[in-house]
């Protein structure tokens, strides 16, 4: 399958002075096919959001390349690049409140992108805004309201409409549900699923909640301390996680079904993600891994296929022999 978005060896470091460097994202490659949803999971500090922002040009890449429909995207975006690519790539942000201009009405916020692109007159923009209000489950009267007059779920619906009114092909959803109540989270995920089917969207869906990612995504990718440690079909990764870190994430994830949750012991994740400053050689998970071996502390495991495991799965762990084709 041809990739719509193809990130190759993307690295994003932040220099913070005194010779220190934050390794936010290190050598991450990910190809996303047209109409595919890839869910990206990991604890806070794993680099998921930085990777998503780097894909759409909100962070300059330290190294690596991103291709969109075969075209290599700029290393560093200029204002004209945002104008050029915003019709094709958009981002839905984690905190709907801080990402919406409090001085603009909902109608102005949703229609702003179309206005900036200069493609429609006022009446046409109003009609498109009304259409999108309806598609995201809001009413026309909401167009005259301000963000502070809406609930968290309604604000996130506005954020979704604002991103999708430009009919992008690719959307990065950066933890779009984590600031919302549990009951609203499911509604937003369902809405994204419906829109994905009707628009044929391609998405990178970044989230903490593995159950939501499993429901919405075709594939699930797991990041730890700036590196990708596992990727494969969502159902397979969730039901048979290979990497010890993924196993811990799954074991600590509450089941949405109360009956299944009662029958299962949820195990909190032990320890904390270490500092991403000046990360050295070896497996980054070695300090927390129950299976750590001597070689794990000196040899960095590669993300690759594993012997005896389905060929569409990849894992970065010395516990697995490489697949014969790798
Ligand atoms: Fe654990 Fe070693 Fe695998 Fe890292 S490489 S996850 S430390 S077994």
Coordinates of C-alpha atoms and ligand atoms in Angstrom, one line a residue:
X1 CA 0.0 0.0 0.0
X2 CA 1.3 3.5 -0.8
X3 CA 2.0 5.7 2.1
X4 CA 0.2 9.1 2.3
X5 CA 2.6 10.2 5.1
X6 CA 6.0 8.8 5.3
X7 CA 8.3 9.8 8.2
X8 CA 11.8 8.6 7.8
X9 CA 14.3 8.6 10.7
X10 CA 12.7 11.7 12.2
X11 CA 14.6 13.2 15.2
X12 CA 13.7 16.2 17.2
X13 CA 16.2 17.4 19.9
X14 CA 15.9 20.5 22.0
X15 CA 19.1 22.1 23.2
X16 CA 18.6 23.5 26.8
X17 CA 22.0 25.0 27.5
X18 CA 25.1 23.8 29.4
X19 CA 25.7 21.1 26.8
X20 CA 22.4 19.4 27.6
X21 CA 20.0 18.1 24.9
X22 CA 16.5 16.8 25.3
X23 CA 16.0 13.8 23.1
X24 CA 12.3 14.3 22.5
X25 CA 12.1 12.1 19.4
X26 CA 15.0 9.9 18.2
X27 CA 15.1 8.2 14.8
X28 CA 11.4 7.5 14.4
X29 CA 10.1 6.1 11.1
X30 CA 6.4 5.7 10.4
X31 CA 4.5 5.2 7.1
X32 CA 0.8 5.8 7.2
X33 CA -1.3 4.6 4.3
X34 CA -4.2 6.5 2.8
X35 CA -7.4 6.2 4.9
X36 CA -5.4 4.5 7.7
X37 CA -5.6 5.5 11.4
X38 CA -2.5 4.9 13.4
X39 CA -2.9 5.2 17.2
X40 CA 0.2 6.4 19.0
X41 CA 0.4 5.6 22.7
X42 CA 2.9 6.0 25.6
X43 CA 3.2 7.8 28.9
X44 CA 3.6 11.6 29.2
X45 CA 7.1 12.4 28.2
X46 CA 7.4 9.6 25.6
X47 CA 7.6 12.1 22.6
X48 CA 4.2 11.3 21.0
X49 CA 3.0 14.9 20.8
X50 CA 6.4 16.2 19.6
X51 CA 6.5 13.6 16.9
X52 CA 2.9 14.6 15.8
X53 CA 3.8 18.3 15.7
X54 CA 7.0 17.6 13.8
X55 CA 5.0 15.7 11.1
X56 CA 2.8 18.7 10.4
X57 CA 5.6 21.3 10.6
X58 CA 4.9 22.8 14.0
X59 CA 8.4 21.7 15.1
X60 CA 11.5 22.0 12.9
X61 CA 13.1 18.6 12.4
X62 CA 16.6 18.1 13.9
X63 CA 17.1 15.4 11.2
X64 CA 15.1 13.0 9.1
X65 CA 12.5 13.6 6.4
X66 CA 8.7 13.6 6.1
X67 CA 7.1 12.9 2.7
X68 CA 3.5 13.7 2.0
X69 CA 2.0 12.2 -1.2
X70 CA 5.5 11.6 -2.3
X71 CA 6.6 15.2 -1.8
X72 CA 9.3 15.9 0.6
X73 CA 8.1 18.5 3.2
X74 CA 10.3 21.4 4.3
X75 CA 12.8 20.9 7.1
X76 CA 11.6 24.2 8.6
X77 CA 8.3 25.7 7.7
X78 CA 7.9 29.3 6.6
X79 CA 4.6 31.1 6.9
X80 CA 3.8 30.4 3.2
X81 CA 4.4 26.7 3.9
X82 CA 1.7 26.6 6.6
X83 CA -0.7 28.3 4.1
X84 CA 0.2 25.8 1.4
X85 CA 0.0 22.6 3.5
X86 CA -2.9 23.5 5.9
X87 CA -5.5 22.4 3.3
X88 CA -3.9 19.0 3.2
X89 CA -2.7 18.5 6.8
X90 CA -4.3 19.7 10.0
X91 CA -4.0 19.2 13.8
X92 CA -6.6 18.8 16.5
X93 CA -5.2 19.9 19.8
X94 CA -5.4 18.4 23.3
X95 CA -6.7 21.3 25.1
X96 CA -9.7 22.7 23.2
X97 CA -9.9 25.8 25.5
X98 CA -6.4 27.1 25.1
X99 CA -6.4 26.4 21.3
X100 CA -9.5 28.5 20.6
X101 CA -9.2 32.3 20.5
X102 CA -11.5 33.6 23.3
X103 CA -12.3 36.8 21.5
X104 CA -13.7 35.1 18.4
X105 CA -17.1 33.5 18.1
X106 CA -17.5 29.8 17.3
X107 CA -18.6 30.7 13.8
X108 CA -15.5 33.0 13.2
X109 CA -13.2 30.3 14.6
X110 CA -14.5 27.5 12.4
X111 CA -14.6 29.7 9.3
X112 CA -11.2 31.4 9.8
X113 CA -9.2 28.8 7.9
X114 CA -11.4 29.1 4.8
X115 CA -11.3 32.8 5.1
X116 CA -7.5 32.8 5.3
X117 CA -7.3 30.6 2.2
X118 CA -9.4 33.3 0.5
X119 CA -11.6 30.7 -1.3
X120 CA -15.2 31.7 -0.5
X121 CA -17.4 34.7 0.1
X122 CA -19.0 35.4 3.5
X123 CA -22.3 33.7 2.7
X124 CA -20.5 30.6 1.5
X125 CA -18.3 30.5 4.6
X126 CA -21.4 30.9 6.8
X127 CA -23.1 28.0 5.1
X128 CA -20.0 25.8 5.4
X129 CA -19.7 26.7 9.1
X130 CA -23.4 25.8 9.6
X131 CA -22.8 22.5 7.8
X132 CA -19.8 21.6 10.0
X133 CA -21.6 22.6 13.2
X134 CA -24.2 20.0 12.3
X135 CA -21.7 17.4 11.4
X136 CA -19.9 17.7 14.7
X137 CA -23.2 17.5 16.7
X138 CA -23.6 21.2 17.5
X139 CA -26.4 23.6 16.5
X140 CA -26.4 26.7 14.3
X141 CA -27.0 28.9 17.4
X142 CA -23.6 27.9 18.7
X143 CA -22.0 29.9 15.9
X144 CA -22.7 33.2 17.8
X145 CA -21.3 31.9 21.1
X146 CA -17.8 32.3 22.5
X147 CA -15.6 29.4 23.7
X148 CA -16.1 30.2 27.4
X149 CA -19.9 29.6 26.9
X150 CA -19.4 26.0 25.8
X151 CA -18.7 22.8 27.7
X152 CA -15.3 21.0 27.2
X153 CA -16.9 18.4 24.8
X154 CA -18.5 21.2 22.8
X155 CA -15.2 23.1 22.5
X156 CA -13.5 19.9 21.3
X157 CA -16.2 19.6 18.6
X158 CA -15.4 23.2 17.6
X159 CA -11.7 22.2 17.3
X160 CA -12.6 19.3 15.1
X161 CA -14.8 21.4 12.9
X162 CA -12.1 24.0 12.6
X163 CA -9.6 21.5 11.5
X164 CA -11.8 19.5 9.1
X165 CA -13.6 22.4 7.3
X166 CA -10.5 22.7 5.1
X167 CA -11.1 19.0 4.0
X168 CA -7.5 17.9 4.8
X169 CA -6.3 14.5 3.8
X170 CA -4.3 14.0 7.0
X171 CA -5.0 14.9 10.6
X172 CA -2.9 14.6 13.7
X173 CA -5.2 14.3 16.7
X174 CA -3.1 15.2 19.7
X175 CA -4.7 13.7 22.7
X176 CA -8.1 15.1 21.7
X177 CA -9.9 13.4 24.5
X178 CA -7.6 13.5 27.5
X179 CA -9.0 16.8 28.9
X180 CA -12.6 15.6 28.7
X181 CA -14.9 13.7 31.0
X182 CA -15.0 9.9 30.4
X183 CA -18.6 10.0 29.1
X184 CA -17.7 12.7 26.6
X185 CA -14.5 10.9 25.5
X186 CA -16.4 8.1 23.9
X187 CA -18.7 10.5 22.1
X188 CA -15.7 12.4 20.6
X189 CA -14.0 9.1 19.6
X190 CA -17.2 7.9 17.9
X191 CA -17.5 11.2 16.1
X192 CA -14.0 11.0 14.8
X193 CA -14.7 7.4 13.6
X194 CA -17.8 8.6 11.7
X195 CA -16.0 11.5 10.2
X196 CA -13.1 9.3 9.2
X197 CA -15.4 6.9 7.4
X198 CA -17.4 9.7 5.6
X199 CA -14.4 11.8 4.6
X200 CA -11.9 9.0 4.1
X201 CA -9.4 10.7 6.4
X202 CA -6.0 9.5 7.3
X203 CA -5.1 10.1 11.0
X204 CA -2.4 9.9 13.6
X205 CA -4.4 9.5 16.8
X206 CA -2.3 10.3 19.8
X207 CA -3.8 9.1 23.1
X208 CA -3.1 7.7 26.6
X209 CA -6.2 5.4 26.6
X210 CA -5.3 2.2 24.8
X211 CA -9.0 1.1 24.7
X212 CA -9.9 4.1 22.7
X213 CA -6.9 3.6 20.4
X214 CA -7.8 0.0 19.9
X215 CA -11.4 1.0 19.0
X216 CA -10.5 3.7 16.5
X217 CA -7.1 2.7 15.0
X218 CA -6.0 0.2 12.4
X219 CA -2.5 0.0 13.8
X220 CA -1.1 0.9 17.2
X221 CA 2.4 2.3 17.7
X222 CA 4.0 2.6 21.1
X223 CA 6.6 5.2 22.0
X224 CA 8.9 5.2 25.0
X225 CA 11.4 8.1 25.8
X226 CA 11.5 9.3 22.3
X227 CA 11.8 5.9 20.5
X228 CA 9.2 3.7 18.9
X229 CA 9.3 0.3 20.6
X230 CA 6.5 -1.6 19.0
X231 CA 4.0 -1.3 16.1
X232 CA 1.4 -3.6 14.6
X233 CA -2.3 -4.1 14.0
X234 CA -4.2 -2.6 17.0
X235 CA -6.0 -5.7 18.0
X236 CA -2.8 -7.8 18.0
X237 CA -0.7 -5.3 19.9
X238 CA -3.5 -4.9 22.5
X239 CA -4.3 -8.6 23.0
X240 CA -0.7 -9.9 22.7
X241 CA 1.7 -7.1 23.4
X242 CA 5.3 -8.1 22.7
X243 CA 7.4 -5.4 24.2
X244 CA 7.7 -5.4 28.0
X245 CA 6.7 -1.7 28.1
X246 CA 3.6 -2.4 25.9
X247 CA 2.7 -5.3 28.3
X248 CA 2.9 -2.8 31.2
X249 CA 0.7 -0.3 29.4
X250 CA -1.9 -2.9 28.5
X251 CA -1.9 -4.3 32.1
X252 CA -2.4 -0.8 33.6
X253 CA -5.2 0.2 31.1
X254 CA -8.7 0.0 32.5
X255 CA -11.2 -2.0 30.4
X256 CA -14.2 0.1 29.2
X257 CA -16.5 -2.8 29.9
X258 CA -17.2 -2.9 33.7
X259 CA -17.7 -6.7 33.7
X260 CA -14.3 -7.3 32.0
X261 CA -12.7 -4.8 34.3
X262 CA -14.0 -6.6 37.4
X263 CA -12.5 -9.9 36.2
X264 CA -9.1 -8.5 35.4
X265 CA -6.4 -7.3 37.8
X266 CA -5.2 -3.8 36.6
X267 CA -1.5 -3.4 37.4
X268 CA -0.2 0.1 37.7
X269 CA 2.9 0.9 35.7
X270 CA 6.0 0.6 38.0
X271 CA 8.5 3.4 38.1
X272 CA 8.6 6.6 36.1
X273 CA 9.8 7.5 32.7
X274 CA 13.4 8.7 33.0
X275 CA 14.7 12.1 31.9
X276 CA 15.1 12.5 28.2
X277 CA 18.2 14.6 28.7
X278 CA 21.4 13.3 27.1
X279 CA 20.0 9.7 26.6
X280 CA 22.8 7.2 26.1
X281 CA 23.3 3.8 24.4
X282 CA 21.3 0.7 25.2
X283 CA 17.6 0.0 25.7
X284 CA 15.8 3.1 27.1
X285 CA 13.4 0.9 29.1
X286 CA 16.3 -1.1 30.8
X287 CA 15.8 0.7 34.1
X288 CA 12.2 -0.4 34.5
X289 CA 12.2 -3.7 32.6
X290 CA 11.6 -6.9 34.6
X291 CA 13.4 -8.9 31.9
X292 CA 16.5 -6.7 31.6
X293 CA 19.8 -8.5 30.5
X294 CA 23.4 -7.3 30.4
X295 CA 23.3 -6.6 26.7
X296 CA 20.2 -4.4 27.1
X297 CA 22.3 -1.7 28.9
X298 CA 24.8 -1.3 26.1
X299 CA 23.2 -2.4 22.8
X300 CA 20.3 -0.3 21.5
X301 CA 17.6 -2.7 20.2
X302 CA 16.3 -2.1 16.7
X303 CA 12.6 -1.9 15.7
X304 CA 12.3 -5.0 13.5
X305 CA 10.2 -8.1 12.8
X306 CA 10.5 -11.0 15.3
X307 CA 10.9 -14.7 14.5
X308 CA 7.6 -16.6 15.0
X309 CA 5.5 -13.4 15.1
X310 CA 3.1 -12.1 12.3
X311 CA 5.1 -10.2 9.6
X312 CA 3.1 -7.0 10.1
X313 CA 4.5 -6.5 13.6
X314 CA 7.7 -4.8 14.8
X315 CA 9.3 -4.7 18.2
X316 CA 12.5 -3.2 19.6
X317 CA 13.6 -5.7 22.3
X318 CA 16.5 -8.2 22.7
X319 CA 14.1 -10.9 24.0
X320 CA 13.1 -11.6 20.4
X321 CA 15.2 -13.2 17.7
X322 CA 15.0 -11.2 14.4
X323 CA 12.6 -12.5 11.7
X324 CA 14.5 -14.3 9.0
X325 CA 13.5 -11.8 6.4
X326 CA 15.0 -8.9 8.4
Ligands
LIG1 FE1 13.7 -5.2 28.5 FE2 16.1 -5.7 27.3 FE3 13.8 -5.8 25.9 FE4 14.7 -3.5 26.8 S1 15.7 -4.9 25.3 S2 12.6 -4.2 26.8 S3 15.6 -4.0 28.8 S4 14.4 -7.2 27.6

